[in-house]
């Protein structure tokens, strides 16, 4: 069995012309091109779910929810082909068309991609110094950047902290939809400032920096449910241009709140 997936299968929902034809195949002997993908666990899933696929061009075609779930499962990795933003735009389009995540399939695919692309290594149980001792050239304390963005309010993450950087994620997911979104949005904005805008002495495009930070947060700075949440709500994160502009303006007006980065919190 060869299940048609990708942009060709999603053509009824997308406005662009597909450049290739992708398949999941149920037998390793059916792999004939780089666009054919086989995995034994996926093959078992295909046989179990073959009844729900309609046929076009002589092949079963993935339904809307399956196409969307495949996109979400891929979103956690920034692959070398440079297609991440195009891929995410398709994901948002499928979501707007009414797609719903197939959680069981997502779990299956996520585990397969971990085998293929490697497990994500985010560790929020490190202390503050260890967590921020990466290859980023920091000037200001990360928390103070958050504070400058939302002053006179306090950063959302503070209400969930259980350690220097670790959070009670059960408490996060039990919060309101607004608070959850604001929590992740603030992290994207702070990352844009810390990694691109501030190092450029405020000369780079805030919109460009925001988009780079959004990708980095989904692919590298979060994992599991957090990364999935941001991918599923990618359209929301694209629709906050005015909000993000206001936050960046607030940051510029509160530079006095920035504290030099210099090690552990006091």
mmCIF file of C-alpha atoms in Angstrom, residues 29-243:
data_model
loop_
_atom_site.group_PDB
_atom_site.id
_atom_site.type_symbol
_atom_site.label_atom_id
_atom_site.label_comp_id
_atom_site.label_asym_id
_atom_site.label_seq_id
_atom_site.Cartn_x
_atom_site.Cartn_y
_atom_site.Cartn_z
ATOM 1 C CA UNK A 29 10.155 -3.191 -1.193
ATOM 2 C CA UNK A 30 7.793 -0.413 -2.320
ATOM 3 C CA UNK A 31 10.349 2.317 -1.589
ATOM 4 C CA UNK A 32 11.376 3.561 -5.014
ATOM 5 C CA UNK A 33 12.189 7.278 -4.563
ATOM 6 C CA UNK A 34 13.419 9.579 -1.773
ATOM 7 C CA UNK A 35 9.783 10.714 -1.405
ATOM 8 C CA UNK A 36 8.698 7.198 -0.328
ATOM 9 C CA UNK A 37 8.917 6.609 3.431
ATOM 10 C CA UNK A 38 8.655 3.257 5.206
ATOM 11 C CA UNK A 39 8.625 2.423 8.896
ATOM 12 C CA UNK A 40 7.209 -0.828 10.344
ATOM 13 C CA UNK A 41 5.161 0.916 13.039
ATOM 14 C CA UNK A 42 3.735 3.297 10.472
ATOM 15 C CA UNK A 43 2.943 0.389 8.145
ATOM 16 C CA UNK A 44 0.875 -1.246 10.903
ATOM 17 C CA UNK A 45 -0.999 2.019 11.432
ATOM 18 C CA UNK A 46 -1.730 2.264 7.692
ATOM 19 C CA UNK A 47 -3.348 -1.185 7.563
ATOM 20 C CA UNK A 48 -5.427 -0.449 10.661
ATOM 21 C CA UNK A 49 -6.700 2.846 9.253
ATOM 22 C CA UNK A 50 -6.918 2.102 5.512
ATOM 23 C CA UNK A 51 -10.731 2.131 5.652
ATOM 24 C CA UNK A 52 -10.877 5.894 6.172
ATOM 25 C CA UNK A 53 -8.852 6.917 3.101
ATOM 26 C CA UNK A 54 -10.439 7.658 -0.269
ATOM 27 C CA UNK A 55 -8.661 6.796 -3.528
ATOM 28 C CA UNK A 56 -7.326 9.169 -6.184
ATOM 29 C CA UNK A 57 -4.939 8.327 -9.034
ATOM 30 C CA UNK A 58 -5.137 4.684 -7.963
ATOM 31 C CA UNK A 59 -3.762 5.323 -4.469
ATOM 32 C CA UNK A 60 -5.357 5.903 -1.063
ATOM 33 C CA UNK A 61 -5.035 9.578 -0.091
ATOM 34 C CA UNK A 62 -4.492 10.855 3.447
ATOM 35 C CA UNK A 63 -7.489 12.690 4.881
ATOM 36 C CA UNK A 64 -7.356 16.248 6.273
ATOM 37 C CA UNK A 65 -6.708 15.244 9.899
ATOM 38 C CA UNK A 66 -3.911 12.867 8.886
ATOM 39 C CA UNK A 67 -2.221 15.491 6.687
ATOM 40 C CA UNK A 68 -2.420 18.022 9.508
ATOM 41 C CA UNK A 69 -1.099 15.577 12.101
ATOM 42 C CA UNK A 70 1.895 14.765 9.888
ATOM 43 C CA UNK A 71 2.655 18.485 9.594
ATOM 44 C CA UNK A 72 2.414 19.005 13.360
ATOM 45 C CA UNK A 73 4.689 16.027 14.039
ATOM 46 C CA UNK A 74 7.372 17.488 11.748
ATOM 47 C CA UNK A 75 7.181 20.991 13.204
ATOM 48 C CA UNK A 76 9.491 20.223 16.129
ATOM 49 C CA UNK A 77 12.516 19.808 13.829
ATOM 50 C CA UNK A 78 14.152 22.442 11.612
ATOM 51 C CA UNK A 79 15.403 20.281 8.766
ATOM 52 C CA UNK A 80 18.238 21.211 6.422
ATOM 53 C CA UNK A 81 15.998 21.635 3.372
ATOM 54 C CA UNK A 82 14.959 25.080 4.599
ATOM 55 C CA UNK A 83 11.252 24.383 4.235
ATOM 56 C CA UNK A 84 10.176 25.013 7.828
ATOM 57 C CA UNK A 85 8.238 28.252 7.256
ATOM 58 C CA UNK A 86 6.483 26.890 4.149
ATOM 59 C CA UNK A 87 5.651 23.744 6.081
ATOM 60 C CA UNK A 88 4.215 25.782 8.976
ATOM 61 C CA UNK A 89 2.156 27.936 6.622
ATOM 62 C CA UNK A 90 0.595 24.737 5.247
ATOM 63 C CA UNK A 91 -0.043 23.557 8.799
ATOM 64 C CA UNK A 92 -1.927 26.756 9.655
ATOM 65 C CA UNK A 93 -3.950 26.489 6.431
ATOM 66 C CA UNK A 94 -4.996 22.924 7.230
ATOM 67 C CA UNK A 95 -5.933 23.951 10.770
ATOM 68 C CA UNK A 96 -8.106 26.767 9.393
ATOM 69 C CA UNK A 97 -9.763 24.227 7.086
ATOM 70 C CA UNK A 98 -10.997 22.390 10.178
ATOM 71 C CA UNK A 99 -8.266 19.804 10.749
ATOM 72 C CA UNK A 100 -8.091 18.125 14.153
ATOM 73 C CA UNK A 101 -4.979 16.488 15.566
ATOM 74 C CA UNK A 102 -4.953 12.678 15.676
ATOM 75 C CA UNK A 103 -3.137 12.329 19.019
ATOM 76 C CA UNK A 104 -2.386 8.609 18.603
ATOM 77 C CA UNK A 105 -0.866 9.140 15.146
ATOM 78 C CA UNK A 106 1.063 12.182 16.380
ATOM 79 C CA UNK A 107 2.624 10.134 19.177
ATOM 80 C CA UNK A 108 3.593 7.418 16.688
ATOM 81 C CA UNK A 109 5.116 9.878 14.227
ATOM 82 C CA UNK A 110 6.923 11.884 16.903
ATOM 83 C CA UNK A 111 8.691 8.744 18.107
ATOM 84 C CA UNK A 112 9.651 7.865 14.525
ATOM 85 C CA UNK A 113 11.077 11.346 13.910
ATOM 86 C CA UNK A 114 13.029 11.122 17.179
ATOM 87 C CA UNK A 115 14.675 7.989 15.776
ATOM 88 C CA UNK A 116 15.352 9.740 12.482
ATOM 89 C CA UNK A 117 16.303 13.271 13.566
ATOM 90 C CA UNK A 118 17.308 12.859 17.214
ATOM 91 C CA UNK A 119 15.660 13.585 20.539
ATOM 92 C CA UNK A 120 15.286 17.171 21.652
ATOM 93 C CA UNK A 121 17.537 18.052 24.589
ATOM 94 C CA UNK A 122 15.680 20.806 26.432
ATOM 95 C CA UNK A 123 16.320 20.439 30.184
ATOM 96 C CA UNK A 124 14.441 22.821 32.459
ATOM 97 C CA UNK A 125 15.749 21.078 35.574
ATOM 98 C CA UNK A 126 19.151 22.758 35.285
ATOM 99 C CA UNK A 127 19.918 25.668 37.564
ATOM 100 C CA UNK A 128 19.737 29.185 36.112
ATOM 101 C CA UNK A 129 23.457 29.452 35.365
ATOM 102 C CA UNK A 130 23.713 26.075 33.642
ATOM 103 C CA UNK A 131 20.552 26.611 31.599
ATOM 104 C CA UNK A 132 21.782 29.919 30.187
ATOM 105 C CA UNK A 133 25.401 28.815 29.695
ATOM 106 C CA UNK A 134 24.945 28.022 26.005
ATOM 107 C CA UNK A 135 26.528 29.595 22.937
ATOM 108 C CA UNK A 136 24.405 32.763 23.046
ATOM 109 C CA UNK A 137 26.405 35.926 23.689
ATOM 110 C CA UNK A 138 24.254 37.518 26.390
ATOM 111 C CA UNK A 139 24.431 41.120 27.511
ATOM 112 C CA UNK A 140 21.412 41.309 29.774
ATOM 113 C CA UNK A 141 19.847 39.010 32.324
ATOM 114 C CA UNK A 142 17.134 37.018 30.530
ATOM 115 C CA UNK A 143 14.512 37.611 33.211
ATOM 116 C CA UNK A 144 15.075 41.361 33.095
ATOM 117 C CA UNK A 145 14.328 41.305 29.354
ATOM 118 C CA UNK A 146 10.986 39.683 30.171
ATOM 119 C CA UNK A 147 10.340 42.377 32.783
ATOM 120 C CA UNK A 148 11.045 45.181 30.313
ATOM 121 C CA UNK A 149 8.580 43.695 27.827
ATOM 122 C CA UNK A 150 5.568 43.619 30.152
ATOM 123 C CA UNK A 151 6.239 46.386 32.730
ATOM 124 C CA UNK A 152 4.353 47.427 34.860
ATOM 125 C CA UNK A 153 2.955 43.875 34.860
ATOM 126 C CA UNK A 154 5.036 40.861 35.884
ATOM 127 C CA UNK A 155 6.134 38.162 33.409
ATOM 128 C CA UNK A 156 3.671 35.282 33.101
ATOM 129 C CA UNK A 157 6.261 32.553 33.749
ATOM 130 C CA UNK A 158 6.804 33.694 37.362
ATOM 131 C CA UNK A 159 3.485 32.249 38.554
ATOM 132 C CA UNK A 160 4.523 28.750 37.367
ATOM 133 C CA UNK A 161 8.142 28.556 38.558
ATOM 134 C CA UNK A 162 9.250 25.625 40.714
ATOM 135 C CA UNK A 163 12.991 26.307 40.428
ATOM 136 C CA UNK A 164 15.376 28.686 38.687
ATOM 137 C CA UNK A 165 13.928 27.891 35.248
ATOM 138 C CA UNK A 166 11.716 24.810 35.724
ATOM 139 C CA UNK A 167 7.947 25.283 35.716
ATOM 140 C CA UNK A 168 4.919 23.366 36.959
ATOM 141 C CA UNK A 169 3.547 22.432 33.540
ATOM 142 C CA UNK A 170 0.442 20.882 35.072
ATOM 143 C CA UNK A 171 -0.389 24.315 36.433
ATOM 144 C CA UNK A 172 0.403 25.871 33.048
ATOM 145 C CA UNK A 173 -2.008 23.613 31.140
ATOM 146 C CA UNK A 174 -4.707 24.176 33.765
ATOM 147 C CA UNK A 175 -4.534 27.943 33.156
ATOM 148 C CA UNK A 176 -6.771 29.999 30.883
ATOM 149 C CA UNK A 177 -6.169 29.940 27.135
ATOM 150 C CA UNK A 178 -5.126 33.601 27.349
ATOM 151 C CA UNK A 179 -2.505 32.994 30.055
ATOM 152 C CA UNK A 180 -1.039 29.970 28.234
ATOM 153 C CA UNK A 181 -0.719 31.940 24.997
ATOM 154 C CA UNK A 182 0.797 34.955 26.750
ATOM 155 C CA UNK A 183 3.324 32.717 28.524
ATOM 156 C CA UNK A 184 4.698 31.363 25.242
ATOM 157 C CA UNK A 185 4.374 34.690 23.418
ATOM 158 C CA UNK A 186 6.493 36.445 26.047
ATOM 159 C CA UNK A 187 9.214 33.818 25.636
ATOM 160 C CA UNK A 188 9.249 34.265 21.857
ATOM 161 C CA UNK A 189 9.482 38.059 22.231
ATOM 162 C CA UNK A 190 12.265 37.840 24.826
ATOM 163 C CA UNK A 191 14.179 35.410 22.604
ATOM 164 C CA UNK A 192 13.850 37.770 19.623
ATOM 165 C CA UNK A 193 15.303 40.588 21.674
ATOM 166 C CA UNK A 194 18.073 38.566 23.285
ATOM 167 C CA UNK A 195 19.339 36.751 20.197
ATOM 168 C CA UNK A 196 18.795 39.208 17.347
ATOM 169 C CA UNK A 197 17.434 42.664 18.167
ATOM 170 C CA UNK A 198 19.712 43.641 21.073
ATOM 171 C CA UNK A 199 22.911 42.192 19.506
ATOM 172 C CA UNK A 200 22.154 44.200 16.339
ATOM 173 C CA UNK A 201 21.846 47.373 18.448
ATOM 174 C CA UNK A 202 18.171 47.496 17.441
ATOM 175 C CA UNK A 203 18.918 47.698 13.716
ATOM 176 C CA UNK A 204 17.469 44.361 12.571
ATOM 177 C CA UNK A 205 13.818 43.983 11.620
ATOM 178 C CA UNK A 206 11.694 43.230 14.706
ATOM 179 C CA UNK A 207 9.281 41.231 12.538
ATOM 180 C CA UNK A 208 12.117 39.122 11.098
ATOM 181 C CA UNK A 209 13.574 38.582 14.573
ATOM 182 C CA UNK A 210 10.166 37.591 15.899
ATOM 183 C CA UNK A 211 9.741 34.954 13.189
ATOM 184 C CA UNK A 212 13.224 33.547 13.800
ATOM 185 C CA UNK A 213 12.502 33.390 17.531
ATOM 186 C CA UNK A 214 9.177 31.672 16.896
ATOM 187 C CA UNK A 215 10.908 28.964 14.871
ATOM 188 C CA UNK A 216 13.692 28.561 17.433
ATOM 189 C CA UNK A 217 11.234 28.285 20.324
ATOM 190 C CA UNK A 218 9.198 25.570 18.587
ATOM 191 C CA UNK A 219 12.176 23.572 17.295
ATOM 192 C CA UNK A 220 14.845 23.990 19.987
ATOM 193 C CA UNK A 221 13.701 25.730 23.176
ATOM 194 C CA UNK A 222 10.619 23.588 23.850
ATOM 195 C CA UNK A 223 9.632 19.965 23.355
ATOM 196 C CA UNK A 224 6.685 17.634 23.859
ATOM 197 C CA UNK A 225 3.348 19.274 24.555
ATOM 198 C CA UNK A 226 4.812 22.790 24.666
ATOM 199 C CA UNK A 227 6.289 22.531 21.176
ATOM 200 C CA UNK A 228 3.087 20.914 19.912
ATOM 201 C CA UNK A 229 0.947 23.677 21.455
ATOM 202 C CA UNK A 230 2.924 26.371 19.661
ATOM 203 C CA UNK A 231 2.776 24.505 16.355
ATOM 204 C CA UNK A 232 -0.967 23.932 16.581
ATOM 205 C CA UNK A 233 -1.495 27.610 17.367
ATOM 206 C CA UNK A 234 1.035 28.882 14.834
ATOM 207 C CA UNK A 235 -1.685 30.958 13.189
ATOM 208 C CA UNK A 236 -2.244 32.812 16.464
ATOM 209 C CA UNK A 237 1.445 33.595 16.745
ATOM 210 C CA UNK A 238 1.377 34.980 13.204
ATOM 211 C CA UNK A 239 -1.574 37.241 14.009
ATOM 212 C CA UNK A 240 0.029 39.202 16.871
ATOM 213 C CA UNK A 241 2.057 41.725 14.868
ATOM 214 C CA UNK A 242 0.451 44.704 16.622
ATOM 215 C CA UNK A 243 0.841 43.066 20.028
#
